[in-house]
PDB file of C-alpha atoms in Angstrom:
ATOM      1  CA  UNK C   1     -54.387  40.445-114.600  1.00 54.00           C
ATOM      2  CA  UNK C   2     -56.431  40.526-117.777  1.00 62.00           C
ATOM      3  CA  UNK C   3     -54.792  39.014-120.818  1.00 69.00           C
ATOM      4  CA  UNK C   4     -55.882  39.753-124.361  1.00 76.00           C
ATOM      5  CA  UNK C   5     -56.632  36.530-126.235  1.00 80.00           C
ATOM      6  CA  UNK C   6     -56.197  36.893-129.978  1.00 85.00           C
ATOM      7  CA  UNK C   7     -55.481  34.425-132.719  1.00 84.00           C
ATOM      8  CA  UNK C   8     -54.618  34.370-136.373  1.00 87.00           C
ATOM      9  CA  UNK C   9     -54.865  31.361-138.673  1.00 84.00           C
ATOM     10  CA  UNK C  10     -52.718  30.079-141.533  1.00 85.00           C
ATOM     11  CA  UNK C  11     -55.166  28.474-143.985  1.00 79.00           C
ATOM     12  CA  UNK C  12     -52.474  26.938-146.178  1.00 82.00           C
ATOM     13  CA  UNK C  13     -52.258  29.891-148.546  1.00 85.00           C
ATOM     14  CA  UNK C  14     -52.709  33.069-146.496  1.00 85.00           C
ATOM     15  CA  UNK C  15     -52.813  34.406-142.939  1.00 87.00           C
ATOM     16  CA  UNK C  16     -56.256  35.300-141.605  1.00 82.00           C
ATOM     17  CA  UNK C  17     -57.324  37.069-138.441  1.00 81.00           C
ATOM     18  CA  UNK C  18     -59.342  34.562-136.422  1.00 72.00           C
ATOM     19  CA  UNK C  19     -62.550  36.564-136.722  1.00 72.00           C
ATOM     20  CA  UNK C  20     -62.439  36.151-140.530  1.00 67.00           C
ATOM     21  CA  UNK C  21     -62.408  32.349-140.508  1.00 61.00           C
ATOM     22  CA  UNK C  22     -65.811  31.836-138.919  1.00 60.00           C
ATOM     23  CA  UNK C  23     -67.317  32.571-142.334  1.00 57.00           C
ATOM     24  CA  UNK C  24     -65.083  30.101-144.181  1.00 55.00           C
ATOM     25  CA  UNK C  25     -66.851  27.023-145.611  1.00 52.00           C
ATOM     26  CA  UNK C  26     -64.448  24.550-143.952  1.00 56.00           C
ATOM     27  CA  UNK C  27     -64.607  26.211-140.517  1.00 54.00           C
ATOM     28  CA  UNK C  28     -65.785  23.943-137.700  1.00 54.00           C
ATOM     29  CA  UNK C  29     -65.009  23.542-134.049  1.00 52.00           C
ATOM     30  CA  UNK C  30     -66.135  20.775-131.743  1.00 44.00           C
ATOM     31  CA  UNK C  31     -65.271  20.642-128.055  1.00 43.00           C
ATOM     32  CA  UNK C  32     -62.278  22.868-128.570  1.00 52.00           C
ATOM     33  CA  UNK C  33     -60.901  21.013-131.606  1.00 53.00           C
ATOM     34  CA  UNK C  34     -60.122  23.273-134.513  1.00 58.00           C
ATOM     35  CA  UNK C  35     -60.069  21.826-138.006  1.00 62.00           C
ATOM     36  CA  UNK C  36     -59.470  24.827-140.238  1.00 66.00           C
ATOM     37  CA  UNK C  37     -55.863  25.793-140.770  1.00 75.00           C
ATOM     38  CA  UNK C  38     -53.151  26.325-138.177  1.00 83.00           C
ATOM     39  CA  UNK C  39     -54.109  28.619-135.272  1.00 83.00           C
ATOM     40  CA  UNK C  40     -51.450  30.900-133.791  1.00 89.00           C
ATOM     41  CA  UNK C  41     -51.979  32.657-130.479  1.00 90.00           C
ATOM     42  CA  UNK C  42     -50.969  36.229-129.704  1.00 91.00           C
ATOM     43  CA  UNK C  43     -48.334  36.188-126.949  1.00 90.00           C
ATOM     44  CA  UNK C  44     -49.388  39.453-125.328  1.00 87.00           C
ATOM     45  CA  UNK C  45     -46.015  40.985-126.221  1.00 87.00           C
ATOM     46  CA  UNK C  46     -44.816  43.427-128.879  1.00 89.00           C
ATOM     47  CA  UNK C  47     -41.418  43.645-130.522  1.00 89.00           C
ATOM     48  CA  UNK C  48     -39.227  46.763-130.385  1.00 88.00           C
ATOM     49  CA  UNK C  49     -41.188  48.353-133.231  1.00 92.00           C
ATOM     50  CA  UNK C  50     -44.583  47.693-131.640  1.00 92.00           C
ATOM     51  CA  UNK C  51     -45.479  44.684-133.830  1.00 94.00           C
ATOM     52  CA  UNK C  52     -47.604  42.058-132.076  1.00 93.00           C
ATOM     53  CA  UNK C  53     -45.727  38.792-131.485  1.00 93.00           C
ATOM     54  CA  UNK C  54     -47.599  35.566-132.302  1.00 95.00           C
ATOM     55  CA  UNK C  55     -46.798  31.910-131.870  1.00 93.00           C
ATOM     56  CA  UNK C  56     -44.690  30.617-134.803  1.00 94.00           C
ATOM     57  CA  UNK C  57     -43.317  34.070-135.622  1.00 95.00           C
ATOM     58  CA  UNK C  58     -39.684  34.290-136.693  1.00 94.00           C
ATOM     59  CA  UNK C  59     -37.847  36.921-134.691  1.00 92.00           C
ATOM     60  CA  UNK C  60     -34.393  38.408-134.754  1.00 89.00           C
ATOM     61  CA  UNK C  61     -33.177  38.320-131.155  1.00 81.00           C
ATOM     62  CA  UNK C  62     -29.742  38.781-129.661  1.00 72.00           C
ATOM     63  CA  UNK C  63     -28.191  38.643-133.130  1.00 78.00           C
ATOM     64  CA  UNK C  64     -29.836  35.324-134.059  1.00 82.00           C
ATOM     65  CA  UNK C  65     -33.018  34.018-135.630  1.00 87.00           C
ATOM     66  CA  UNK C  66     -35.473  32.335-133.289  1.00 87.00           C
ATOM     67  CA  UNK C  67     -38.987  30.918-133.539  1.00 90.00           C
ATOM     68  CA  UNK C  68     -41.712  31.809-131.034  1.00 91.00           C
ATOM     69  CA  UNK C  69     -43.072  28.577-129.626  1.00 89.00           C
ATOM     70  CA  UNK C  70     -45.654  27.574-127.013  1.00 87.00           C
ATOM     71  CA  UNK C  71     -44.207  25.286-124.357  1.00 82.00           C
ATOM     72  CA  UNK C  72     -46.991  22.907-123.243  1.00 82.00           C
ATOM     73  CA  UNK C  73     -45.011  21.500-120.316  1.00 81.00           C
ATOM     74  CA  UNK C  74     -44.140  24.888-118.866  1.00 79.00           C
ATOM     75  CA  UNK C  75     -47.207  26.844-119.966  1.00 82.00           C
ATOM     76  CA  UNK C  76     -45.262  29.743-121.500  1.00 82.00           C
ATOM     77  CA  UNK C  77     -44.048  31.153-124.795  1.00 86.00           C
ATOM     78  CA  UNK C  78     -40.354  30.735-125.543  1.00 84.00           C
ATOM     79  CA  UNK C  79     -37.829  31.521-128.233  1.00 83.00           C
ATOM     80  CA  UNK C  80     -36.158  28.538-129.840  1.00 83.00           C
ATOM     81  CA  UNK C  81     -33.084  29.256-131.923  1.00 79.00           C
ATOM     82  CA  UNK C  82     -33.496  28.173-135.518  1.00 67.00           C
ATOM     83  CA  UNK C  83     -30.803  25.490-135.227  1.00 60.00           C
ATOM     84  CA  UNK C  84     -32.737  23.911-132.325  1.00 54.00           C
ATOM     85  CA  UNK C  85     -36.192  24.098-133.965  1.00 52.00           C
ATOM     86  CA  UNK C  86     -36.524  20.306-134.307  1.00 54.00           C
ATOM     87  CA  UNK C  87     -35.774  19.701-130.619  1.00 51.00           C
ATOM     88  CA  UNK C  88     -39.051  19.900-128.645  1.00 49.00           C
ATOM     89  CA  UNK C  89     -37.178  19.943-125.346  1.00 43.00           C
ATOM     90  CA  UNK C  90     -34.838  22.827-126.145  1.00 47.00           C
ATOM     91  CA  UNK C  91     -35.610  26.292-124.778  1.00 48.00           C
ATOM     92  CA  UNK C  92     -33.226  29.110-125.572  1.00 55.00           C
ATOM     93  CA  UNK C  93     -35.071  31.974-123.848  1.00 59.00           C
ATOM     94  CA  UNK C  94     -38.419  32.542-122.224  1.00 62.00           C
ATOM     95  CA  UNK C  95     -40.145  35.211-124.301  1.00 67.00           C
ATOM     96  CA  UNK C  96     -40.749  37.515-121.323  1.00 62.00           C
ATOM     97  CA  UNK C  97     -37.106  37.229-120.257  1.00 61.00           C
ATOM     98  CA  UNK C  98     -35.879  37.939-123.768  1.00 57.00           C
ATOM     99  CA  UNK C  99     -37.925  41.138-123.829  1.00 60.00           C
ATOM    100  CA  UNK C 100     -37.202  42.311-120.299  1.00 58.00           C
ATOM    101  CA  UNK C 101     -33.686  41.164-119.463  1.00 54.00           C
ATOM    102  CA  UNK C 102     -31.680  42.198-122.502  1.00 50.00           C
ATOM    103  CA  UNK C 103     -28.231  43.326-121.403  1.00 49.00           C
ATOM    104  CA  UNK C 104     -28.160  47.099-121.378  1.00 49.00           C
ATOM    105  CA  UNK C 105     -31.326  47.141-123.468  1.00 52.00           C
ATOM    106  CA  UNK C 106     -29.146  47.258-126.592  1.00 51.00           C
ATOM    107  CA  UNK C 107     -30.228  44.005-128.199  1.00 59.00           C
ATOM    108  CA  UNK C 108     -33.241  44.237-130.464  1.00 76.00           C
ATOM    109  CA  UNK C 109     -36.104  41.790-130.725  1.00 85.00           C
ATOM    110  CA  UNK C 110     -37.838  42.182-134.080  1.00 92.00           C
ATOM    111  CA  UNK C 111     -40.548  40.133-135.793  1.00 95.00           C
ATOM    112  CA  UNK C 112     -39.277  39.487-139.326  1.00 95.00           C
ATOM    113  CA  UNK C 113     -41.851  36.937-140.514  1.00 95.00           C
ATOM    114  CA  UNK C 114     -43.443  33.620-139.594  1.00 95.00           C
ATOM    115  CA  UNK C 115     -42.741  29.984-140.397  1.00 94.00           C
ATOM    116  CA  UNK C 116     -45.674  29.679-142.814  1.00 93.00           C
ATOM    117  CA  UNK C 117     -45.356  32.796-144.977  1.00 93.00           C
ATOM    118  CA  UNK C 118     -41.559  33.118-144.758  1.00 94.00           C
ATOM    119  CA  UNK C 119     -39.950  29.651-144.481  1.00 91.00           C
ATOM    120  CA  UNK C 120     -37.098  30.901-146.679  1.00 92.00           C
ATOM    121  CA  UNK C 121     -35.830  32.947-143.729  1.00 91.00           C
ATOM    122  CA  UNK C 122     -35.105  29.736-141.860  1.00 83.00           C
ATOM    123  CA  UNK C 123     -33.497  28.121-144.901  1.00 80.00           C
ATOM    124  CA  UNK C 124     -31.250  31.146-145.464  1.00 72.00           C
ATOM    125  CA  UNK C 125     -30.186  31.105-141.830  1.00 59.00           C
ATOM    126  CA  UNK C 126     -29.341  27.397-142.015  1.00 56.00           C
ATOM    127  CA  UNK C 127     -27.258  27.947-145.143  1.00 56.00           C
ATOM    128  CA  UNK C 128     -25.226  30.742-143.554  1.00 54.00           C
TER     129      UNK C 128
END
């Protein structure tokens, strides 16, 4: 199985495709360490509208807001409900399961933003 590896980077003010940052003055890598912005990996999945899903995206899934997160211990992407976002051990759904095992296929999974450009989405959800 061939997997497409793509990244984007939050530089503190805007989101950049990874190929754009190699020209940035602060860009530097050394033995796999990245010191320019916050890298976010493409999960290999798309939402119901065909939008690519990246790590740290905010998605609307099963009627709730969730954050796409990489699980180091398990080696997979998962969805963590917004109210569990501070709990590193909490997994609400595996991303592949959330996309493939939706009851009756009626639930939508939609990318609505990301934690860097749209933090207000998480604040609004917490206030509700």
